[in-house]
Amino acid sequence: MTDTLFYVFAAITLISALLMVVSPNAVNGAICMIICFVTTAALFVLLEAYFLAVIQVLVYAGAVMVLFLFIIMLLDVNKDTSDLLKDKMTLGASITGFTLLVILTFSVFAGGQHLPETPLLPVMENPTGEGAGIPFTTSAKSFGYSLFTKYMLPFQVTGFLLLAAMIGVIVVSKKHSENS
Amino acid sequence: MELLDAFLPYLLPIFYAVAMVSVFMGLCSYSVLAERKVCSWIQGRVGPNRTRLPLLGHIPILGNLLTGLGIFQPAADGLKFLFKEEIVPGHVNKFYYMLAPVLALAPALTTMVVLPFGRYVDADGITQPLVLANVDLGMLIILGISSLGVYGIVLAGWASNSKYPFLGGIRASAQMISYELAMGLALLPVFMWAATPGSDYGMSLFGAVQSQQTLWLFIWQPLSALIFLVALFAETNRLPFDMAESETDLVGGFHTEYGCFKFGLFFVAEYAHVIMGSALFVLLFLGGWNFLPGLADPWGESLIGSLLSIAWFTTKVFSMIFFFIWMRWTLPRFRYDQVMSLGWKILLPLAVGNLVFNTIIIVLYDTFTR
């Protein structure tokens, strides 16, 4: 059952990702990207990472894509951009992408005829502080506990990066008052 | 028989889901009727009172009463939507035009998977929620799925390929983004208070209800409740905020080009969102199925007790639906820029301040009671 669902969702993810890249219409592309995000969330569910799945839908499919659609519709991207530049960009991007694909495939299969079977890493226990530690499970609470104890530093760094990006956006979008 | 036993674990959830969808769709059609009746009472009219079913409507006294209340009206409306000629304008993008109504309704129906609507006491004496899927992320799932609902409106506006629906779609997406933030931030204090140290509930709605046994959150988190309610009106596109429709300046808004059953789907979707929103507000702030503040659960552990808890919950939800309708016919519509400035300049800072304030209170409370 789980295997079948995995193949179904994986297939939808890959097909929609491909369609998103090749579709000439920007709105079609955005819709394919949404489908891709939602099916990725379904894959997370199959991995029992429920919290991640819900966040994937909430943040990517819900919020980011609405902004994307908003921009696509307001700017009407289909009509502008000179074709020459677009073609060069497409050519460059395709070559880079396929090179990456070749390297990845080669490095995976290099040295043997099959996929390497790496042993699963042992799950590190959450630290136990003054309050009783919460063991690593699939619940949201355990997720939050890990985030604020074991992964505190990465969490803070990510937050700082986002803050920097936000301030950058404000600086860039702010119109200078030329009164000097 | 063995085959039945093997398939029962798969069949039962399907059966429950179908039952819940049926009840929910029934509620949707009758809240349309409620809207029309309440609207006409507020405006000093009678409202729909002539539709009569052949046999049921001719029972001597009862038939006249039901007809006068317009009980048969939803059936007539539904049939009208079904049997009208399907007109697809020539200038639309056909695929997305057809897809949009479905995308508008599906998220509203999906969210009810995690909506608890009552409680029962299991064999071990532990109180359990009556819900299709009892997960600890209930609230997040509802926020996530309902944030997908805006695609229906945006796509309808875009695929219609004409000016007014397009403006409606753009407005809907801008409004949805603005108010989602305030809504999420207003909810955080609720769950910070509900998830006391040691509880296993996390973000589940059942946990939120169970934490309101003595005092409803509406009473001691009034600011969160107010922000959430305003954001709820905006997210359901109801009248003080129905920028996407706004028939005075956008003809019909995003569904201008839609007719017959596709329009019906949009219509049902709006009421599905209203019912979901009401149920959510009742669960989070009005104590769910808890009887009164201070008197949580006087119903006992039997089946009757469970049924009474469901009945009390639905009563509260109906009152909230009435409140939604009442608001619609009382308040005038905001201007678009007013909606935006209310969302970004008032609700969002208020919600952030509320969150910080509650965090400080919780820290102080934890420091001094330990």
Coordinates of C-alpha atoms in Angstrom, one line a residue:
Chain A
M1 CA 0.0 0.0 0.0
T2 CA 2.6 2.5 1.1
D3 CA 4.9 1.5 -1.8
T4 CA 2.2 1.9 -4.4
L5 CA 1.3 5.3 -3.0
F6 CA 5.0 6.3 -3.0
Y7 CA 5.3 5.4 -6.7
V8 CA 2.1 7.2 -7.6
F9 CA 3.1 10.4 -5.7
A10 CA 6.7 10.3 -6.9
A11 CA 5.5 9.9 -10.5
I12 CA 3.2 12.9 -10.2
T13 CA 5.9 15.0 -8.5
L14 CA 8.4 14.2 -11.3
I15 CA 5.9 14.7 -14.2
S16 CA 4.6 18.0 -12.8
A17 CA 8.2 19.2 -12.2
L18 CA 9.0 18.4 -15.8
L19 CA 5.9 20.1 -17.1
M20 CA 6.6 23.1 -15.0
V21 CA 10.0 23.5 -16.6
V22 CA 8.9 22.9 -20.2
S23 CA 5.5 24.7 -20.2
P24 CA 5.6 27.9 -22.2
N25 CA 2.7 29.5 -20.3
A26 CA 3.7 31.0 -16.9
V27 CA 0.4 30.3 -15.2
N28 CA 0.5 26.6 -16.3
G29 CA 4.0 26.5 -14.9
A30 CA 2.9 27.9 -11.6
I31 CA 0.0 25.4 -11.3
C32 CA 2.4 22.5 -12.1
M33 CA 4.7 23.8 -9.4
I34 CA 1.9 23.8 -6.8
I35 CA 1.0 20.2 -7.8
C36 CA 4.7 19.4 -7.3
F37 CA 4.7 21.0 -3.8
V38 CA 1.6 19.2 -2.7
T39 CA 2.8 15.8 -3.9
T40 CA 6.1 16.4 -2.2
A41 CA 4.1 17.0 1.0
A42 CA 2.4 13.7 0.3
L43 CA 5.8 12.0 0.1
F44 CA 6.7 13.6 3.5
V45 CA 3.5 12.1 4.9
L46 CA 4.6 8.7 3.7
L47 CA 7.9 9.2 5.5
E48 CA 5.8 10.0 8.7
A49 CA 7.1 13.5 8.7
Y50 CA 3.7 15.0 9.2
F51 CA 4.8 18.3 10.6
L52 CA 7.1 18.9 7.6
A53 CA 4.3 17.9 5.2
V54 CA 1.8 20.4 6.7
I55 CA 4.4 23.2 6.7
Q56 CA 5.3 22.4 3.1
V57 CA 1.6 22.9 2.1
L58 CA 1.2 25.9 4.3
V59 CA 4.3 27.8 3.4
Y60 CA 5.2 26.8 -0.2
A61 CA 1.9 25.8 -1.8
G62 CA -0.2 28.2 0.1
A63 CA 1.8 31.4 0.6
V64 CA 4.7 31.5 -1.8
M65 CA 2.7 30.3 -4.7
V66 CA 0.0 32.8 -4.2
L67 CA 2.7 35.5 -4.4
F68 CA 4.1 33.9 -7.6
L69 CA 0.7 33.8 -9.2
F70 CA 0.1 37.4 -8.2
I71 CA 3.2 38.5 -9.8
I72 CA 2.7 36.4 -13.0
M73 CA -0.8 37.8 -13.4
L74 CA 0.1 41.4 -12.7
L75 CA 3.2 41.5 -14.8
D76 CA 2.0 39.3 -17.7
V77 CA 5.4 37.8 -18.3
N78 CA 4.4 36.0 -21.5
K79 CA 4.7 39.2 -23.6
D80 CA 7.9 40.9 -22.6
T81 CA 11.6 39.7 -22.5
S82 CA 13.4 39.7 -25.8
D83 CA 13.5 36.2 -27.4
L84 CA 17.2 36.2 -28.0
L85 CA 18.1 36.6 -24.3
K86 CA 15.5 34.1 -23.4
D87 CA 16.8 31.5 -25.8
K88 CA 20.4 32.0 -24.6
M89 CA 19.2 31.7 -21.0
T90 CA 17.2 28.5 -21.8
L91 CA 20.2 27.0 -23.6
G92 CA 22.6 27.8 -20.8
A93 CA 20.2 26.5 -18.1
S94 CA 19.5 23.3 -20.1
I95 CA 23.2 22.5 -20.5
T96 CA 24.0 23.2 -16.9
G97 CA 21.0 21.1 -15.7
F98 CA 21.9 18.1 -17.9
T99 CA 25.5 18.3 -16.9
L100 CA 24.5 18.2 -13.3
L101 CA 22.1 15.2 -14.0
V102 CA 24.9 13.3 -15.8
I103 CA 27.4 14.0 -12.9
L104 CA 24.9 12.9 -10.3
T105 CA 23.9 9.8 -12.1
F106 CA 27.5 8.9 -12.8
S107 CA 28.6 9.5 -9.2
V108 CA 25.8 7.3 -7.9
F109 CA 26.5 4.4 -10.2
A110 CA 30.3 4.7 -10.3
G111 CA 32.1 1.7 -9.0
G112 CA 29.1 -0.7 -9.1
Q113 CA 26.1 -1.6 -11.1
H114 CA 23.6 -0.8 -8.5
L115 CA 22.6 1.9 -6.1
P116 CA 24.9 2.0 -3.0
E117 CA 23.1 0.9 0.1
T118 CA 24.3 3.2 2.8
P119 CA 23.4 2.1 6.3
L120 CA 20.8 4.2 8.1
L121 CA 22.4 6.7 10.5
P122 CA 21.5 6.1 14.1
V123 CA 18.9 8.6 15.4
M124 CA 20.6 10.8 18.0
E125 CA 18.7 11.1 21.2
N126 CA 17.4 14.5 22.1
P127 CA 19.3 16.0 25.0
T128 CA 17.7 15.7 28.4
G129 CA 17.8 19.0 30.3
E130 CA 16.2 20.0 33.6
G131 CA 12.7 19.3 32.3
A132 CA 12.3 15.7 31.2
G133 CA 13.6 15.3 27.6
I134 CA 11.1 14.4 24.9
P135 CA 12.1 11.3 22.9
F136 CA 12.3 11.6 19.1
T137 CA 8.9 10.8 17.6
T138 CA 6.8 12.0 14.8
S139 CA 4.7 14.4 16.9
A140 CA 4.9 18.1 16.5
K141 CA 6.0 18.6 20.1
S142 CA 9.0 16.4 19.7
F143 CA 9.9 18.3 16.5
G144 CA 9.7 21.6 18.3
Y145 CA 11.8 20.2 21.2
S146 CA 14.5 19.1 18.9
L147 CA 14.5 22.4 17.1
F148 CA 15.0 24.4 20.3
T149 CA 17.6 22.1 21.9
K150 CA 19.7 20.1 19.6
Y151 CA 19.3 22.3 16.5
M152 CA 19.3 25.6 18.3
L153 CA 22.3 27.1 16.4
P154 CA 21.1 26.2 12.9
F155 CA 17.7 27.4 13.8
Q156 CA 19.0 30.8 15.0
V157 CA 21.3 31.1 11.9
T158 CA 18.3 30.4 9.6
G159 CA 16.2 33.0 11.4
F160 CA 19.1 35.5 11.1
L161 CA 19.4 34.8 7.3
L162 CA 15.6 35.4 6.9
L163 CA 15.8 38.6 8.8
A164 CA 18.7 39.8 6.6
A165 CA 16.7 38.9 3.5
M166 CA 13.7 40.8 4.8
I167 CA 15.7 43.9 5.6
G168 CA 17.3 43.7 2.1
V169 CA 13.8 43.6 0.5
I170 CA 12.8 46.7 2.4
V171 CA 15.9 48.6 1.5
V172 CA 15.7 47.6 -2.2
S173 CA 12.0 48.4 -2.5
K174 CA 12.1 51.7 -0.6
K175 CA 12.0 54.8 -2.9
H176 CA 14.7 57.3 -2.1
S177 CA 13.5 60.8 -1.4
E178 CA 15.7 63.0 -3.5
N179 CA 15.6 66.2 -1.5
S180 CA 19.3 67.0 -1.1
Chain B
M1 CA -17.5 -12.7 5.5
E2 CA -13.8 -13.0 5.7
L3 CA -13.5 -10.7 2.7
L4 CA -15.7 -8.2 4.6
D5 CA -13.5 -8.4 7.6
A6 CA -10.4 -7.8 5.5
F7 CA -11.9 -4.7 3.8
L8 CA -13.7 -3.3 6.8
P9 CA -10.7 -1.2 8.0
Y10 CA -10.7 0.5 4.6
L11 CA -14.4 0.7 4.1
L12 CA -15.4 2.2 7.5
P13 CA -13.3 5.5 7.0
I14 CA -14.8 5.9 3.6
F15 CA -18.3 5.4 5.0
Y16 CA -17.6 7.9 7.8
A17 CA -16.2 10.4 5.3
V18 CA -19.2 10.1 3.0
A19 CA -21.6 10.5 5.9
M20 CA -19.8 13.6 7.1
V21 CA -19.6 15.2 3.6
S22 CA -23.4 14.5 3.2
V23 CA -24.2 16.2 6.5
F24 CA -21.9 19.1 5.7
M25 CA -23.4 19.7 2.2
G26 CA -26.9 19.6 3.8
L27 CA -25.8 22.2 6.2
C28 CA -24.3 24.3 3.4
S29 CA -27.6 24.3 1.4
Y30 CA -29.6 25.2 4.5
S31 CA -27.3 28.0 5.5
V32 CA -28.0 29.5 2.1
L33 CA -31.7 29.4 3.1
A34 CA -30.8 30.8 6.5
E35 CA -29.0 33.6 4.8
R36 CA -31.9 34.5 2.6
K37 CA -34.4 34.3 5.5
V38 CA -32.4 36.3 8.0
C39 CA -31.6 38.8 5.3
S40 CA -35.3 39.3 4.5
W41 CA -36.2 39.5 8.2
I42 CA -33.6 42.2 8.8
Q43 CA -34.9 44.1 5.8
G44 CA -38.6 43.7 6.8
R45 CA -39.4 41.2 4.0
V46 CA -40.7 37.6 4.1
G47 CA -38.1 35.7 2.1
P48 CA -38.6 32.5 0.2
N49 CA -42.0 31.1 1.3
R50 CA -43.7 29.5 -1.8
T51 CA -41.7 26.4 -2.9
R52 CA -43.8 23.4 -2.1
L53 CA -42.9 19.7 -2.6
P54 CA -45.8 17.7 -4.0
L55 CA -46.6 15.3 -1.1
L56 CA -44.8 16.7 1.9
G57 CA -46.0 20.2 1.3
H58 CA -49.7 19.2 1.3
I59 CA -49.9 17.8 4.8
P60 CA -52.6 20.0 6.4
I61 CA -50.9 22.3 8.9
L62 CA -47.3 21.1 8.8
G63 CA -47.0 21.5 5.1
N64 CA -48.0 25.1 5.1
L65 CA -45.6 25.8 8.0
L66 CA -42.7 24.2 6.3
T67 CA -43.5 26.0 3.0
G68 CA -43.7 29.3 4.8
L69 CA -40.3 28.7 6.4
G70 CA -38.9 28.0 2.9
I71 CA -37.7 24.5 3.9
F72 CA -38.1 23.2 0.4
Q73 CA -36.3 26.1 -1.2
P74 CA -32.8 24.6 -1.2
A75 CA -34.0 21.6 -3.2
A76 CA -35.5 23.9 -5.8
D77 CA -32.4 26.0 -6.0
G78 CA -30.1 23.0 -6.4
L79 CA -32.3 21.6 -9.2
K80 CA -32.3 24.9 -10.9
F81 CA -28.5 25.0 -10.9
L82 CA -28.4 21.5 -12.2
F83 CA -30.8 21.8 -15.0
K84 CA -30.0 25.2 -16.4
E85 CA -28.1 25.3 -19.7
E86 CA -24.4 25.2 -19.2
I87 CA -23.0 28.3 -20.8
V88 CA -19.3 28.6 -21.3
P89 CA -18.3 32.0 -22.6
G90 CA -16.1 31.9 -25.8
H91 CA -13.2 34.0 -24.5
V92 CA -12.3 31.9 -21.4
N93 CA -9.4 29.5 -20.8
K94 CA -11.6 26.4 -20.7
F95 CA -9.5 24.1 -18.6
Y96 CA -8.9 26.5 -15.7
Y97 CA -12.4 27.9 -16.1
M98 CA -13.8 24.4 -15.3
L99 CA -11.2 23.6 -12.7
A100 CA -11.6 26.8 -10.6
P101 CA -15.0 26.0 -9.0
V102 CA -13.8 22.5 -8.0
L103 CA -10.6 24.0 -6.5
A104 CA -12.7 26.5 -4.5
L105 CA -14.9 23.8 -2.9
A106 CA -12.4 20.9 -2.4
P107 CA -10.2 22.6 0.3
A108 CA -13.3 23.6 2.3
L109 CA -14.5 19.9 2.3
T110 CA -11.0 18.6 3.0
T111 CA -10.4 20.6 6.2
M112 CA -13.3 18.9 8.0
V113 CA -11.2 15.7 8.2
V114 CA -9.5 17.1 11.3
L115 CA -12.6 18.9 12.7
P116 CA -13.7 17.4 16.0
F117 CA -17.5 17.8 16.5
G118 CA -18.1 16.0 19.8
R119 CA -16.6 13.7 22.4
Y120 CA -17.1 10.1 23.6
V121 CA -15.6 8.2 26.5
D122 CA -13.8 5.0 25.5
A123 CA -13.7 1.7 27.3
D124 CA -10.7 2.9 29.4
G125 CA -12.6 5.9 30.7
I126 CA -10.5 8.4 28.6
T127 CA -12.3 11.2 26.8
Q128 CA -11.8 10.9 23.1
P129 CA -12.8 13.3 20.3
L130 CA -15.3 12.4 17.6
V131 CA -13.3 13.2 14.5
L132 CA -12.4 11.6 11.2
A133 CA -8.6 11.8 11.8
N134 CA -7.3 12.5 15.3
V135 CA -3.9 14.1 14.6
D136 CA -1.9 16.4 16.7
L137 CA -1.5 19.0 14.0
G138 CA -5.2 19.7 13.4
M139 CA -5.0 23.5 13.4
L140 CA -1.9 23.6 11.1
I141 CA -3.6 21.3 8.7
I142 CA -6.7 23.5 8.6
L143 CA -4.6 26.6 8.0
G144 CA -2.6 24.9 5.3
I145 CA -5.4 23.4 3.4
S146 CA -7.6 26.5 3.6
S147 CA -4.7 28.6 2.3
L148 CA -5.1 26.5 -0.9
G149 CA -8.7 27.6 -1.2
V150 CA -7.7 31.0 -2.7
Y151 CA -6.4 29.3 -5.9
G152 CA -10.0 28.6 -6.9
I153 CA -10.9 32.3 -6.8
V154 CA -7.6 33.5 -8.3
L155 CA -7.9 31.0 -11.2
A156 CA -11.5 31.8 -11.7
G157 CA -10.6 35.5 -12.0
W158 CA -7.7 34.8 -14.4
A159 CA -9.4 32.1 -16.6
S160 CA -12.5 34.3 -17.1
N161 CA -10.2 36.5 -19.2
S162 CA -12.1 39.7 -18.6
K163 CA -11.4 42.8 -16.5
Y164 CA -13.8 42.6 -13.5
P165 CA -13.2 38.9 -12.6
F166 CA -9.5 39.5 -13.0
L167 CA -9.6 42.4 -10.5
G168 CA -11.6 40.3 -8.1
G169 CA -9.1 37.5 -8.3
I170 CA -6.1 39.8 -7.7
R171 CA -7.9 41.4 -4.7
A172 CA -8.7 38.0 -3.3
S173 CA -5.1 36.8 -3.3
A174 CA -3.8 40.0 -1.8
Q175 CA -6.4 40.0 0.9
M176 CA -5.8 36.3 1.6
I177 CA -2.1 36.8 2.1
S178 CA -2.6 39.9 4.3
Y179 CA -5.0 38.3 6.7
E180 CA -3.5 34.8 6.9
L181 CA -0.6 36.3 8.9
A182 CA -2.7 38.0 11.5
M183 CA -4.9 34.9 11.8
G184 CA -1.9 32.6 12.4
L185 CA -0.3 35.0 14.9
A186 CA -3.6 35.4 16.8
L187 CA -3.8 31.6 17.2
L188 CA -0.3 31.2 18.7
P189 CA -1.2 32.4 22.2
V190 CA -4.2 30.1 22.2
F191 CA -2.0 27.1 21.7
M192 CA 0.7 28.3 24.0
W193 CA -1.8 28.4 26.8
A194 CA -3.6 25.2 25.7
A195 CA -0.4 23.1 25.5
T196 CA 0.7 23.2 29.1
P197 CA 3.9 21.4 30.0
G198 CA 3.3 17.6 30.0
S199 CA 0.2 17.6 27.7
D200 CA 0.3 15.6 24.5
Y201 CA -2.1 17.6 22.5
G202 CA 0.3 19.9 20.5
M203 CA -1.6 21.8 17.8
S204 CA -4.7 19.6 18.0
L205 CA -8.1 21.2 18.2
F206 CA -9.2 18.6 20.7
G207 CA -6.5 19.8 23.0
A208 CA -7.7 23.4 22.6
V209 CA -11.2 22.3 23.6
Q210 CA -10.1 20.3 26.6
S211 CA -8.1 23.2 27.9
Q212 CA -11.3 25.3 28.1
Q213 CA -13.2 23.2 30.6
T214 CA -13.1 25.9 33.3
L215 CA -12.8 29.1 31.4
W216 CA -13.5 29.7 27.7
L217 CA -10.6 31.3 25.8
F218 CA -12.9 33.9 24.5
I219 CA -13.1 35.4 28.0
W220 CA -9.4 35.5 28.9
Q221 CA -8.0 35.9 25.4
P222 CA -10.4 38.5 24.0
L223 CA -7.8 40.2 21.8
S224 CA -6.8 36.9 20.1
A225 CA -10.5 36.1 19.7
L226 CA -11.2 39.5 18.1
I227 CA -8.2 39.4 15.7
F228 CA -9.1 35.8 14.7
L229 CA -12.7 36.7 14.1
V230 CA -11.9 39.7 11.9
A231 CA -9.3 37.6 10.0
L232 CA -11.9 34.9 9.7
F233 CA -14.4 37.2 8.0
A234 CA -11.7 38.3 5.6
E235 CA -10.5 34.7 4.8
T236 CA -14.1 33.5 4.1
N237 CA -14.7 36.6 1.9
R238 CA -17.7 37.6 3.9
L239 CA -19.3 40.9 3.6
P240 CA -17.4 43.6 5.4
F241 CA -14.4 42.2 3.4
D242 CA -15.9 40.6 0.3
M243 CA -13.4 42.4 -2.0
A244 CA -13.4 39.5 -4.4
E245 CA -17.1 39.9 -5.2
S246 CA -17.9 43.5 -4.4
E247 CA -20.9 43.7 -6.7
T248 CA -21.1 47.5 -6.5
D249 CA -17.8 48.0 -8.3
L250 CA -16.9 44.7 -9.8
V251 CA -20.3 43.5 -11.2
G252 CA -20.0 40.0 -9.6
G253 CA -16.3 39.8 -9.0
F254 CA -14.5 36.6 -9.7
H255 CA -17.6 34.7 -10.7
T256 CA -19.0 37.3 -13.1
E257 CA -18.5 34.9 -16.1
Y258 CA -19.9 31.9 -14.3
G259 CA -23.4 30.5 -14.5
C260 CA -25.5 27.5 -13.4
F261 CA -23.8 24.7 -11.5
K262 CA -20.3 26.1 -11.7
F263 CA -21.6 29.3 -10.0
G264 CA -23.5 27.0 -7.6
L265 CA -20.2 25.4 -6.6
F266 CA -18.7 28.8 -5.7
F267 CA -21.8 29.6 -3.8
V268 CA -21.6 26.3 -1.8
A269 CA -17.9 26.8 -1.2
E270 CA -18.5 30.2 0.4
Y271 CA -21.0 28.7 2.8
A272 CA -18.7 25.7 3.4
H273 CA -16.0 28.2 4.4
V274 CA -18.5 30.0 6.7
I275 CA -19.5 26.8 8.4
M276 CA -15.9 25.7 8.8
G277 CA -14.9 29.1 10.1
S278 CA -17.8 29.1 12.6
A279 CA -16.9 25.6 13.8
L280 CA -13.3 26.7 14.2
F281 CA -14.2 29.8 16.2
V282 CA -16.4 27.7 18.5
L283 CA -13.7 25.1 19.0
L284 CA -10.9 27.6 19.7
F285 CA -12.7 30.3 21.7
L286 CA -16.2 29.3 22.6
G287 CA -15.3 26.1 24.4
G288 CA -16.3 23.6 21.8
W289 CA -18.8 21.2 23.2
N290 CA -18.2 22.2 26.8
F291 CA -21.5 23.2 28.3
L292 CA -20.9 26.6 30.0
P293 CA -17.8 28.3 31.5
G294 CA -17.2 26.5 34.8
L295 CA -19.6 23.6 34.0
A296 CA -17.7 21.6 31.5
D297 CA -19.3 18.3 30.9
P298 CA -22.6 17.5 32.7
W299 CA -23.7 14.8 30.2
G300 CA -22.2 11.6 31.5
E301 CA -20.3 8.9 29.7
S302 CA -23.0 7.1 27.8
L303 CA -24.0 7.3 24.2
I304 CA -26.6 9.9 25.1
G305 CA -23.8 12.0 26.6
S306 CA -21.9 11.9 23.3
L307 CA -25.0 12.9 21.3
L308 CA -25.7 15.8 23.7
S309 CA -22.2 17.0 23.3
I310 CA -22.6 16.9 19.5
A311 CA -25.9 18.7 19.8
W312 CA -24.5 21.4 22.0
F313 CA -21.6 21.9 19.6
T314 CA -23.8 22.2 16.6
T315 CA -26.0 24.7 18.5
K316 CA -23.0 26.9 19.0
V317 CA -22.0 26.6 15.4
F318 CA -25.4 27.6 14.2
S319 CA -25.3 30.7 16.5
M320 CA -21.9 31.6 14.9
I321 CA -23.4 31.1 11.4
F322 CA -26.2 33.4 12.4
F323 CA -23.6 35.9 13.6
F324 CA -21.9 35.7 10.2
I325 CA -25.2 36.4 8.4
W326 CA -26.2 39.1 10.9
M327 CA -22.8 40.9 10.2
R328 CA -23.3 40.7 6.5
W329 CA -26.6 42.5 6.5
T330 CA -25.6 45.1 9.2
L331 CA -22.2 46.4 8.2
P332 CA -21.4 48.2 4.9
R333 CA -18.4 47.1 2.8
F334 CA -14.9 48.4 3.4
R335 CA -13.1 50.2 0.7
Y336 CA -10.2 48.1 -0.7
D337 CA -7.4 50.3 0.6
Q338 CA -9.1 50.3 4.0
V339 CA -9.1 46.5 4.0
M340 CA -5.4 46.5 3.3
S341 CA -4.5 49.1 5.9
L342 CA -6.6 47.4 8.5
G343 CA -4.9 44.1 7.8
W344 CA -1.3 45.3 7.7
K345 CA -1.3 48.4 9.9
I346 CA -3.7 47.4 12.7
L347 CA -4.3 43.7 12.9
L348 CA -0.8 42.5 12.3
P349 CA 0.9 44.7 14.9
L350 CA -1.8 44.0 17.3
A351 CA -1.4 40.3 16.8
V352 CA 2.4 40.5 17.2
G353 CA 2.0 42.6 20.4
N354 CA -0.6 40.1 21.7
L355 CA 1.8 37.2 21.1
V356 CA 4.7 39.0 22.9
F357 CA 2.5 40.0 25.8
N358 CA 1.2 36.5 26.3
T359 CA 4.7 35.0 26.1
I360 CA 5.8 37.3 28.9
I361 CA 2.8 36.4 31.0
I362 CA 3.4 32.7 30.5
V363 CA 7.1 33.0 31.4
L364 CA 6.2 35.0 34.5
Y365 CA 3.5 32.5 35.4
D366 CA 5.9 29.6 35.0
T367 CA 8.6 31.3 37.0
F368 CA 6.4 32.2 40.0
T369 CA 4.2 29.1 40.3
R370 CA 7.2 26.7 40.3

